[in-house]
Short mmCIF file of C-alpha atoms in Angstrom, two decimals:
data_model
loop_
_atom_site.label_atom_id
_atom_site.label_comp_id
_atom_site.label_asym_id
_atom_site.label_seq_id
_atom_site.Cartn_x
_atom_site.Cartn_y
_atom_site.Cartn_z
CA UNK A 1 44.33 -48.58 -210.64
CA UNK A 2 43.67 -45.07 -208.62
CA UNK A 3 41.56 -43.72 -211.75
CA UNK A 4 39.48 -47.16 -211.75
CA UNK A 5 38.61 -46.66 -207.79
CA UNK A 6 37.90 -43.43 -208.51
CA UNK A 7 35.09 -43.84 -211.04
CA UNK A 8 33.62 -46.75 -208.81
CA UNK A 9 32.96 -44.50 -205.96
CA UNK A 10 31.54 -42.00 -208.61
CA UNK A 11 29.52 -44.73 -209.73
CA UNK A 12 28.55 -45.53 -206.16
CA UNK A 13 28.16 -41.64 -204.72
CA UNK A 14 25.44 -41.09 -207.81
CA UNK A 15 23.72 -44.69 -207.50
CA UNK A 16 23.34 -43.65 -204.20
CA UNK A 17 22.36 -40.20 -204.53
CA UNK A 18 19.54 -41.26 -207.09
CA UNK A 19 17.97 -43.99 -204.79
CA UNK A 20 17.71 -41.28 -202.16
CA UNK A 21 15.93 -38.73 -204.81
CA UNK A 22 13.69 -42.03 -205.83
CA UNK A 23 12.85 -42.43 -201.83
CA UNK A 24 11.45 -39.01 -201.71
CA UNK A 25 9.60 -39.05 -204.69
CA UNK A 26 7.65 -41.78 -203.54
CA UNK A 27 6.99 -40.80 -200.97
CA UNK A 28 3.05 -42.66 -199.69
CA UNK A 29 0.22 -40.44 -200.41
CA UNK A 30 -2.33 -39.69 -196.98
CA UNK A 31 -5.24 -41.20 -198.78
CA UNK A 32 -5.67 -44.85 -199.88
CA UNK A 33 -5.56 -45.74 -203.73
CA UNK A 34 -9.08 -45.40 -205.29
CA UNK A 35 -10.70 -49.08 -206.05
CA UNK A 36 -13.85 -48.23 -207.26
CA UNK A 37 -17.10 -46.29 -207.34
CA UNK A 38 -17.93 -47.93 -203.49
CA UNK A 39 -14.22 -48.09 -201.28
CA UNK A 40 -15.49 -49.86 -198.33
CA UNK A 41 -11.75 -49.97 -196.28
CA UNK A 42 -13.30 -50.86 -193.28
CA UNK A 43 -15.36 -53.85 -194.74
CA UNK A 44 -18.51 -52.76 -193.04
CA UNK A 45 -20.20 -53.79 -196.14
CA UNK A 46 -21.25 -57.15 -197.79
CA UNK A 47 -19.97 -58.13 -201.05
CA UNK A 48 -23.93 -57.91 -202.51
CA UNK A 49 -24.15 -54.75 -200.66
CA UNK A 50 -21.26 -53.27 -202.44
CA UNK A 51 -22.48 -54.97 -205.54
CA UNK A 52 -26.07 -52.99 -205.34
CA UNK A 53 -24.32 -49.71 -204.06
CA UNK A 54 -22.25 -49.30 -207.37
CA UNK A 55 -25.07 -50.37 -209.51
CA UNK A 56 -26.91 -47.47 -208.45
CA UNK A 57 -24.00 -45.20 -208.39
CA UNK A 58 -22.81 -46.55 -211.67
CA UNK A 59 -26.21 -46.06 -213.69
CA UNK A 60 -26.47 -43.01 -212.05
CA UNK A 61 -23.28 -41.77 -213.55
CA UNK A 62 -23.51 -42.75 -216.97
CA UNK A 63 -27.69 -40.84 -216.85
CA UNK A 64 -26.26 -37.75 -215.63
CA UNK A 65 -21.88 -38.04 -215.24
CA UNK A 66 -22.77 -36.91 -211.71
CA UNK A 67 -20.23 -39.12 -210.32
CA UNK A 68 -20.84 -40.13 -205.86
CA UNK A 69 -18.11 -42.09 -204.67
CA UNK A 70 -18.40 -43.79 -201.18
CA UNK A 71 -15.52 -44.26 -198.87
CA UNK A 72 -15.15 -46.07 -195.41
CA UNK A 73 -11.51 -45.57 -193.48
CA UNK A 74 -10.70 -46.76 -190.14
CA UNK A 75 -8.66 -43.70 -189.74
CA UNK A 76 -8.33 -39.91 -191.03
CA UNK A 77 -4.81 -39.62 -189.87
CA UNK A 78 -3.00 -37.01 -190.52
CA UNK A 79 -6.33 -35.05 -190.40
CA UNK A 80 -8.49 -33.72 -187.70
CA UNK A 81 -11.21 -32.70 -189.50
CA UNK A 82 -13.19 -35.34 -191.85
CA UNK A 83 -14.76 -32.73 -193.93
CA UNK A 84 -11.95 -31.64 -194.82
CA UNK A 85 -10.09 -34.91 -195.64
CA UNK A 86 -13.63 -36.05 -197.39
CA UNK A 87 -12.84 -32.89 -199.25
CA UNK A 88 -9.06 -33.42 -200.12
CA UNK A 89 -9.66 -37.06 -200.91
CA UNK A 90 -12.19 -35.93 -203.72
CA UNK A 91 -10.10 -33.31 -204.72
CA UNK A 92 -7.23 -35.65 -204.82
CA UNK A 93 -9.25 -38.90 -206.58
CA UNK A 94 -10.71 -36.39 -209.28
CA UNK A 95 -14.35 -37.21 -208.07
CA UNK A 96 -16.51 -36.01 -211.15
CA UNK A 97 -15.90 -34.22 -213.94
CA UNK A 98 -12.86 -31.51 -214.02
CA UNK A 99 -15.15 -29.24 -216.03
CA UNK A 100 -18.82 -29.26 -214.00
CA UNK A 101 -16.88 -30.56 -211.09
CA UNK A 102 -19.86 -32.14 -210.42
CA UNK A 103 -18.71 -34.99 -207.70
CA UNK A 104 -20.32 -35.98 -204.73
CA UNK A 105 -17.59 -37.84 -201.79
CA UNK A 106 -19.34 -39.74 -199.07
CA UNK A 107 -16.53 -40.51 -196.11
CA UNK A 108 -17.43 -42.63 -193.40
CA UNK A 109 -15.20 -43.60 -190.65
CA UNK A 110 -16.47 -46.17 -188.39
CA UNK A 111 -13.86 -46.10 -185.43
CA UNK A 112 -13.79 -42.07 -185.19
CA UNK A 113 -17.48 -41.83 -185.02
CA UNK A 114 -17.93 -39.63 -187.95
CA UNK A 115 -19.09 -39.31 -191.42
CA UNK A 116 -18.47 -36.04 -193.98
CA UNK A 117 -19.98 -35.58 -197.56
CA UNK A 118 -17.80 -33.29 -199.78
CA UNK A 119 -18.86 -31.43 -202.70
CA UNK A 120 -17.54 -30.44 -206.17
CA UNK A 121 -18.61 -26.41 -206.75
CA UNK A 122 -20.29 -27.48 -208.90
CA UNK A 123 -22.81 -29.86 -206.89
CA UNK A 124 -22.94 -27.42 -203.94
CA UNK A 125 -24.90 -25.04 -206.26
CA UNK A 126 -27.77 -27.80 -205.96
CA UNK A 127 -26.62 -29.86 -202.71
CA UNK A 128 -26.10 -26.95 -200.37
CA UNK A 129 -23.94 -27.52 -196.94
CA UNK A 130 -27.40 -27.55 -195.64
CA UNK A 131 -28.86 -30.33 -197.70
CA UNK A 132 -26.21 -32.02 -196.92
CA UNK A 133 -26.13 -31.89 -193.16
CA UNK A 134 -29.87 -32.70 -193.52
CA UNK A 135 -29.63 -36.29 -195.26
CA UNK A 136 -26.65 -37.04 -192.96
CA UNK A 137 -28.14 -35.90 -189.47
CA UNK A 138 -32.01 -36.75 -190.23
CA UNK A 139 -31.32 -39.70 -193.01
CA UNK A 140 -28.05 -41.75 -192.63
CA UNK A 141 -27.17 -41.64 -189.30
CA UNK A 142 -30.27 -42.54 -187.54
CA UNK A 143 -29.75 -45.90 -189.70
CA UNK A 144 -25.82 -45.89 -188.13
CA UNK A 145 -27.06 -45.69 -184.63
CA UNK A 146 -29.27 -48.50 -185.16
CA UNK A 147 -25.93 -50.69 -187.04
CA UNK A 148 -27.20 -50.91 -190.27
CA UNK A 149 -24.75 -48.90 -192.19
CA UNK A 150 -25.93 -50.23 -195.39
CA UNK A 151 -29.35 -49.17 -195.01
CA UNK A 152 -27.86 -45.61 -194.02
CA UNK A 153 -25.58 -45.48 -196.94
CA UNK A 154 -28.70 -46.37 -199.46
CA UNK A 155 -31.12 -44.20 -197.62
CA UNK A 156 -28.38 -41.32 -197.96
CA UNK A 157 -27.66 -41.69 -201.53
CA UNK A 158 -31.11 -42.12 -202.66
CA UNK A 159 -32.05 -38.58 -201.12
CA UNK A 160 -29.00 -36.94 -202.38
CA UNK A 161 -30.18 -38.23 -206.05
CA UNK A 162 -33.78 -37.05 -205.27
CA UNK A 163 -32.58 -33.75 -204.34
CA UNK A 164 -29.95 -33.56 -206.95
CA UNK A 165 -32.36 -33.98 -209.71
#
């Protein structure tokens, strides 16, 4: 009888001990799961809107595997800094190709009031920090102040093509 109880609280000490190691190994990632070319969290898109956003991307992708991804959070948390979680979150998705590294990420979140675009090394050889800042400051975000995000986003992505070409 004592050798029985014995190997039941073995049994139970290691169930235990490898739910606890399972726990921590699952431990939820900072960035939401990637649903598609256009990851509008904060729903500040239509459904055709979406629709026509990832058309473009899409085509644009299979002409050139240039890959933009679009993302809109309600929240950067545990970040400060959106460039830099625009820049992790690409990293971390696997925008474009590992070997150009050749990805474009658009972040955009609504409630904080800012928007980032992150490049792959291999983009920021043709999209310079500068370009960038451009399309954001003198393209998208004149649309945002007006509400259209939308129109912003399309504006944005079109000149980014233009001058990625």
């Amino acid at each position: 009888m004592k050798t029985a109880f014995k190997i039941v609280v073995l049994l139970v000490t290691f169930v235990f001990i490898s739910c606890k190691g399972n726990a921590q190994e699952t431990k939820k990632s900072t960035f939401p799961e990637s649903i598609g070319i256009i990851n509008d969290y904060s729903e500040i898109l239509t459904e055709l809107q979406r629709n026509e956003l990832t058309k473009t991307l899409y085509d644009y992708n299979i002409k050139t595997t240039r890959q933009i991804v679009v993302i809109t959070v309600d929240s950067i948390n545990p970040y400060t800094k959106i460039q830099k979680y625009a820049t992790d979150l690409g990293n971390h998705w696997g925008v474009g190709t590992a070997e150009k590294n050749n990805g474009l990420t658009i972040v955009v979140c609504t409630p904080c009031r800012e928007m980032a675009i992150a490049t792959g090394t291999g983009t920021e050889l043709v999209l310079t920090n500068e370009i960038c800042a451009t399309v954001l400051e003198k393209t998208i975000l004149p649309e945002f102040k007006k509400g259209d995000f939308y129109s912003g986003i399309k504006k944005g992505i079109t000149e980014l093509i233009d001058k990625w070409e």
